[in-house]
Amino acid sequence: MKKNKNLPKLVPVKTRKKEVNQPIETNNEIQRLVKIVLIISVLFFGVYGLTVLLTENRTNNTEPTEVEIQYDDILLGNLLNQFNKEYYVLVTTDKDYYTDLYNVYISMYENKKDSLKVYTSNLSNSFNLKYKGEASNTKITNINDLKLSTSTLIKVKDQKIVNVYEGKEKIVEQLKLITK
């Protein structure tokens, strides 16, 4: 017999691969898809709801707050550049225990009818450290020459230092005098 080349080759039964005919369960795949969509939806709406709650609490407190600008505390570099023609500047340090006493006298003085403006400055402020020195120098022509060693009450008139009261005793004495 002649072999026909067009015929399929016969394979013995033992070497054939077994084909497994399992039906595709679309029902199981659909259940998994629905579960994934539900989990993502729950997470999305949970985060959204939490965000709305947090932002709602912040927006409910929309009471306008009045901004107060503090003009009484100045830097020593601006000591001679205030708007008033005549004023006092009380320069204190963090180590001065009498600052509260000075403030009491100042508040009493400011309640007077014809009082001058009183500014305060802290010599321990990092912007004022270049004006701190071992010995005081208040007779200046340039503000960069100013040096203070302790708490000082300075009276300024027409952008010039007129009087200087250095130390606790002299400051309290002058504050008592101007509050009368």
PDB file of C-alpha atoms in Angstrom:
ATOM      1  CA  MET A   1       0.000   0.000   0.000  1.00  0.00           C
ATOM      2  CA  LYS A   2       1.046   3.335  -0.877  1.00  0.00           C
ATOM      3  CA  LYS A   3       1.062   5.957   1.736  1.00  0.00           C
ATOM      4  CA  ASN A   4      -0.992   8.997   1.075  1.00  0.00           C
ATOM      5  CA  LYS A   5       0.817  12.079   2.126  1.00  0.00           C
ATOM      6  CA  ASN A   6      -2.378  13.990   2.696  1.00  0.00           C
ATOM      7  CA  LEU A   7      -3.647  11.702   5.388  1.00  0.00           C
ATOM      8  CA  PRO A   8      -3.039  12.548   9.009  1.00  0.00           C
ATOM      9  CA  LYS A   9      -0.451  10.639  10.826  1.00  0.00           C
ATOM     10  CA  LEU A  10      -1.798   8.115  13.189  1.00  0.00           C
ATOM     11  CA  VAL A  11      -0.693   8.428  16.767  1.00  0.00           C
ATOM     12  CA  PRO A  12      -0.997   5.552  19.139  1.00  0.00           C
ATOM     13  CA  VAL A  13      -3.670   5.880  21.804  1.00  0.00           C
ATOM     14  CA  LYS A  14      -1.293   5.905  24.741  1.00  0.00           C
ATOM     15  CA  THR A  15       0.627   8.945  23.595  1.00  0.00           C
ATOM     16  CA  ARG A  16      -2.392  11.196  22.945  1.00  0.00           C
ATOM     17  CA  LYS A  17      -2.972  14.028  25.346  1.00  0.00           C
ATOM     18  CA  LYS A  18      -6.131  13.852  27.236  1.00  0.00           C
ATOM     19  CA  GLU A  19      -8.279  16.845  26.666  1.00  0.00           C
ATOM     20  CA  VAL A  20     -10.196  17.926  29.680  1.00  0.00           C
ATOM     21  CA  ASN A  21     -13.525  19.355  28.863  1.00  0.00           C
ATOM     22  CA  GLN A  22     -14.447  21.512  31.849  1.00  0.00           C
ATOM     23  CA  PRO A  23     -17.214  23.988  31.460  1.00  0.00           C
ATOM     24  CA  ILE A  24     -16.207  27.621  32.200  1.00  0.00           C
ATOM     25  CA  GLU A  25     -17.987  28.812  35.294  1.00  0.00           C
ATOM     26  CA  THR A  26     -18.942  32.362  34.453  1.00  0.00           C
ATOM     27  CA  ASN A  27     -21.004  32.568  37.619  1.00  0.00           C
ATOM     28  CA  ASN A  28     -17.855  32.316  39.826  1.00  0.00           C
ATOM     29  CA  GLU A  29     -16.034  34.988  37.789  1.00  0.00           C
ATOM     30  CA  ILE A  30     -18.990  37.366  38.021  1.00  0.00           C
ATOM     31  CA  GLN A  31     -19.142  36.943  41.811  1.00  0.00           C
ATOM     32  CA  ARG A  32     -15.444  37.829  42.124  1.00  0.00           C
ATOM     33  CA  LEU A  33     -15.881  40.906  39.919  1.00  0.00           C
ATOM     34  CA  VAL A  34     -18.864  42.107  41.961  1.00  0.00           C
ATOM     35  CA  LYS A  35     -16.924  41.657  45.222  1.00  0.00           C
ATOM     36  CA  ILE A  36     -13.966  43.692  43.905  1.00  0.00           C
ATOM     37  CA  VAL A  37     -16.252  46.485  42.684  1.00  0.00           C
ATOM     38  CA  LEU A  38     -18.081  46.545  46.046  1.00  0.00           C
ATOM     39  CA  ILE A  39     -14.826  46.728  48.045  1.00  0.00           C
ATOM     40  CA  ILE A  40     -13.472  49.575  45.902  1.00  0.00           C
ATOM     41  CA  SER A  41     -16.792  51.437  46.186  1.00  0.00           C
ATOM     42  CA  VAL A  42     -16.910  51.065  49.968  1.00  0.00           C
ATOM     43  CA  LEU A  43     -13.326  52.320  50.300  1.00  0.00           C
ATOM     44  CA  PHE A  44     -13.976  55.295  47.989  1.00  0.00           C
ATOM     45  CA  PHE A  45     -17.159  56.419  49.747  1.00  0.00           C
ATOM     46  CA  GLY A  46     -15.581  55.858  53.174  1.00  0.00           C
ATOM     47  CA  VAL A  47     -12.641  58.141  52.371  1.00  0.00           C
ATOM     48  CA  TYR A  48     -14.980  60.664  50.714  1.00  0.00           C
ATOM     49  CA  GLY A  49     -17.302  60.716  53.729  1.00  0.00           C
ATOM     50  CA  LEU A  50     -14.405  61.132  56.129  1.00  0.00           C
ATOM     51  CA  THR A  51     -13.043  64.020  54.064  1.00  0.00           C
ATOM     52  CA  VAL A  52     -16.427  65.748  54.014  1.00  0.00           C
ATOM     53  CA  LEU A  53     -16.779  65.386  57.793  1.00  0.00           C
ATOM     54  CA  LEU A  54     -13.340  66.801  58.481  1.00  0.00           C
ATOM     55  CA  THR A  55     -13.711  69.767  56.139  1.00  0.00           C
ATOM     56  CA  GLU A  56     -17.222  70.492  57.399  1.00  0.00           C
ATOM     57  CA  ASN A  57     -15.932  70.812  60.964  1.00  0.00           C
ATOM     58  CA  ARG A  58     -13.305  73.302  59.813  1.00  0.00           C
ATOM     59  CA  THR A  59     -15.699  75.419  57.787  1.00  0.00           C
ATOM     60  CA  ASN A  60     -18.292  75.642  60.572  1.00  0.00           C
ATOM     61  CA  ASN A  61     -15.877  77.765  62.630  1.00  0.00           C
ATOM     62  CA  THR A  62     -15.870  80.675  60.220  1.00  0.00           C
ATOM     63  CA  GLU A  63     -16.183  83.349  62.853  1.00  0.00           C
ATOM     64  CA  PRO A  64     -14.073  86.248  61.702  1.00  0.00           C
ATOM     65  CA  THR A  65     -11.079  86.705  63.925  1.00  0.00           C
ATOM     66  CA  GLU A  66      -9.761  90.171  64.364  1.00  0.00           C
ATOM     67  CA  VAL A  67      -6.124  90.478  63.482  1.00  0.00           C
ATOM     68  CA  GLU A  68      -4.232  92.647  65.894  1.00  0.00           C
ATOM     69  CA  ILE A  69      -0.987  94.167  64.788  1.00  0.00           C
ATOM     70  CA  GLN A  70       1.365  94.969  67.614  1.00  0.00           C
ATOM     71  CA  TYR A  71       3.089  98.310  67.207  1.00  0.00           C
ATOM     72  CA  ASP A  72       4.503  98.791  70.695  1.00  0.00           C
ATOM     73  CA  ASP A  73       7.448  96.402  70.462  1.00  0.00           C
ATOM     74  CA  ILE A  74      10.155  97.707  68.121  1.00  0.00           C
ATOM     75  CA  LEU A  75      13.597  96.669  66.990  1.00  0.00           C
ATOM     76  CA  LEU A  76      16.481  98.819  68.179  1.00  0.00           C
ATOM     77  CA  GLY A  77      17.478  99.504  64.587  1.00  0.00           C
ATOM     78  CA  ASN A  78      14.230 101.506  64.303  1.00  0.00           C
ATOM     79  CA  LEU A  79      14.706 103.313  67.618  1.00  0.00           C
ATOM     80  CA  LEU A  80      14.961 106.755  66.033  1.00  0.00           C
ATOM     81  CA  ASN A  81      12.533 106.146  63.158  1.00  0.00           C
ATOM     82  CA  GLN A  82       9.115 106.119  64.811  1.00  0.00           C
ATOM     83  CA  PHE A  83       6.199 108.279  63.635  1.00  0.00           C
ATOM     84  CA  ASN A  84       5.837 110.206  66.871  1.00  0.00           C
ATOM     85  CA  LYS A  85       7.877 113.344  67.373  1.00  0.00           C
ATOM     86  CA  GLU A  86       8.603 112.542  71.024  1.00  0.00           C
ATOM     87  CA  TYR A  87       8.393 109.166  72.754  1.00  0.00           C
ATOM     88  CA  TYR A  88       9.991 106.756  75.215  1.00  0.00           C
ATOM     89  CA  VAL A  89      11.584 103.393  74.465  1.00  0.00           C
ATOM     90  CA  LEU A  90      11.983 100.874  77.271  1.00  0.00           C
ATOM     91  CA  VAL A  91      14.707  98.383  76.440  1.00  0.00           C
ATOM     92  CA  THR A  92      14.735  95.321  78.680  1.00  0.00           C
ATOM     93  CA  THR A  93      16.550  92.000  78.776  1.00  0.00           C
ATOM     94  CA  ASP A  94      15.229  88.518  79.435  1.00  0.00           C
ATOM     95  CA  LYS A  95      17.220  88.449  82.693  1.00  0.00           C
ATOM     96  CA  ASP A  96      15.588  91.617  84.075  1.00  0.00           C
ATOM     97  CA  TYR A  97      13.168  90.547  86.807  1.00  0.00           C
ATOM     98  CA  TYR A  98      11.647  94.024  87.031  1.00  0.00           C
ATOM     99  CA  THR A  99      10.069  94.025  83.557  1.00  0.00           C
ATOM    100  CA  ASP A 100       6.608  93.468  85.036  1.00  0.00           C
ATOM    101  CA  LEU A 101       7.088  96.423  87.384  1.00  0.00           C
ATOM    102  CA  TYR A 102       8.101  98.610  84.450  1.00  0.00           C
ATOM    103  CA  ASN A 103       5.021  97.491  82.536  1.00  0.00           C
ATOM    104  CA  VAL A 104       2.754  98.437  85.452  1.00  0.00           C
ATOM    105  CA  TYR A 105       4.207 101.945  85.518  1.00  0.00           C
ATOM    106  CA  ILE A 106       3.952 102.200  81.738  1.00  0.00           C
ATOM    107  CA  SER A 107       0.289 101.192  81.734  1.00  0.00           C
ATOM    108  CA  MET A 108      -0.400 103.775  84.461  1.00  0.00           C
ATOM    109  CA  TYR A 109       1.469 106.390  82.418  1.00  0.00           C
ATOM    110  CA  GLU A 110      -0.372 105.552  79.192  1.00  0.00           C
ATOM    111  CA  ASN A 111      -3.707 106.121  80.968  1.00  0.00           C
ATOM    112  CA  LYS A 112      -2.752 109.732  81.548  1.00  0.00           C
ATOM    113  CA  LYS A 113      -4.240 112.320  79.205  1.00  0.00           C
ATOM    114  CA  ASP A 114      -1.048 113.921  77.857  1.00  0.00           C
ATOM    115  CA  SER A 115       1.230 110.907  77.882  1.00  0.00           C
ATOM    116  CA  LEU A 116       3.884 110.252  75.297  1.00  0.00           C
ATOM    117  CA  LYS A 117       3.941 106.991  73.367  1.00  0.00           C
ATOM    118  CA  VAL A 118       6.031 104.293  75.054  1.00  0.00           C
ATOM    119  CA  TYR A 119       7.618 101.616  72.886  1.00  0.00           C
ATOM    120  CA  THR A 120       9.342  98.529  74.213  1.00  0.00           C
ATOM    121  CA  SER A 121      12.235  96.508  72.879  1.00  0.00           C
ATOM    122  CA  ASN A 122      13.928  93.335  74.064  1.00  0.00           C
ATOM    123  CA  LEU A 123      17.711  93.455  74.004  1.00  0.00           C
ATOM    124  CA  SER A 124      17.772  89.629  74.062  1.00  0.00           C
ATOM    125  CA  ASN A 125      15.910  89.477  70.739  1.00  0.00           C
ATOM    126  CA  SER A 126      18.203  87.996  68.097  1.00  0.00           C
ATOM    127  CA  PHE A 127      17.705  91.064  65.862  1.00  0.00           C
ATOM    128  CA  ASN A 128      18.848  93.361  68.702  1.00  0.00           C
ATOM    129  CA  LEU A 129      21.949  91.436  69.774  1.00  0.00           C
ATOM    130  CA  LYS A 130      24.273  93.671  67.780  1.00  0.00           C
ATOM    131  CA  TYR A 131      23.277  96.560  70.101  1.00  0.00           C
ATOM    132  CA  LYS A 132      24.283  94.645  73.232  1.00  0.00           C
ATOM    133  CA  GLY A 133      27.659  95.547  74.697  1.00  0.00           C
ATOM    134  CA  GLU A 134      29.717  95.392  77.859  1.00  0.00           C
ATOM    135  CA  ALA A 135      29.517  99.168  78.273  1.00  0.00           C
ATOM    136  CA  SER A 136      26.649 101.375  77.151  1.00  0.00           C
ATOM    137  CA  ASN A 137      27.068 103.959  74.423  1.00  0.00           C
ATOM    138  CA  THR A 138      24.010 106.170  73.945  1.00  0.00           C
ATOM    139  CA  LYS A 139      25.719 109.309  72.667  1.00  0.00           C
ATOM    140  CA  ILE A 140      25.497 108.370  69.035  1.00  0.00           C
ATOM    141  CA  THR A 141      25.242 109.941  65.618  1.00  0.00           C
ATOM    142  CA  ASN A 142      24.551 106.638  63.864  1.00  0.00           C
ATOM    143  CA  ILE A 143      22.146 103.984  65.220  1.00  0.00           C
ATOM    144  CA  ASN A 144      24.753 101.288  64.516  1.00  0.00           C
ATOM    145  CA  ASP A 145      26.947 102.836  67.224  1.00  0.00           C
ATOM    146  CA  LEU A 146      24.285 102.244  69.909  1.00  0.00           C
ATOM    147  CA  LYS A 147      25.360  99.818  72.647  1.00  0.00           C
ATOM    148  CA  LEU A 148      23.359  98.889  75.747  1.00  0.00           C
ATOM    149  CA  SER A 149      24.496  96.693  78.603  1.00  0.00           C
ATOM    150  CA  THR A 150      21.369  96.534  80.759  1.00  0.00           C
ATOM    151  CA  SER A 151      17.721  97.577  80.821  1.00  0.00           C
ATOM    152  CA  THR A 152      17.402 101.196  79.747  1.00  0.00           C
ATOM    153  CA  LEU A 153      14.646 103.797  79.348  1.00  0.00           C
ATOM    154  CA  ILE A 154      15.396 106.130  76.444  1.00  0.00           C
ATOM    155  CA  LYS A 155      13.573 109.350  75.630  1.00  0.00           C
ATOM    156  CA  VAL A 156      13.663 110.294  71.941  1.00  0.00           C
ATOM    157  CA  LYS A 157      12.722 113.691  70.535  1.00  0.00           C
ATOM    158  CA  ASP A 158      13.010 114.714  66.883  1.00  0.00           C
ATOM    159  CA  GLN A 159      14.854 111.482  66.043  1.00  0.00           C
ATOM    160  CA  LYS A 160      17.564 112.128  68.635  1.00  0.00           C
ATOM    161  CA  ILE A 161      18.218 110.531  72.000  1.00  0.00           C
ATOM    162  CA  VAL A 162      17.457 113.218  74.602  1.00  0.00           C
ATOM    163  CA  ASN A 163      17.582 111.350  77.942  1.00  0.00           C
ATOM    164  CA  VAL A 164      18.811 107.934  79.018  1.00  0.00           C
ATOM    165  CA  TYR A 165      17.854 106.182  82.273  1.00  0.00           C
ATOM    166  CA  GLU A 166      19.953 103.083  82.736  1.00  0.00           C
ATOM    167  CA  GLY A 167      19.445 100.447  85.420  1.00  0.00           C
ATOM    168  CA  LYS A 168      16.484  99.450  87.549  1.00  0.00           C
ATOM    169  CA  GLU A 169      16.660 102.322  90.044  1.00  0.00           C
ATOM    170  CA  LYS A 170      16.850 105.102  87.453  1.00  0.00           C
ATOM    171  CA  ILE A 171      14.139 103.550  85.278  1.00  0.00           C
ATOM    172  CA  VAL A 172      11.711 103.150  88.193  1.00  0.00           C
ATOM    173  CA  GLU A 173      12.503 106.667  89.429  1.00  0.00           C
ATOM    174  CA  GLN A 174      11.741 108.178  86.006  1.00  0.00           C
ATOM    175  CA  LEU A 175       8.601 106.069  85.538  1.00  0.00           C
ATOM    176  CA  LYS A 176       7.302 107.195  88.961  1.00  0.00           C
ATOM    177  CA  LEU A 177       8.026 110.777  88.006  1.00  0.00           C
ATOM    178  CA  ILE A 178       6.133 110.687  84.710  1.00  0.00           C
ATOM    179  CA  THR A 179       3.126 108.836  86.151  1.00  0.00           C
ATOM    180  CA  LYS A 180       2.404 111.608  88.684  1.00  0.00           C
TER     181      LYS A 180
END
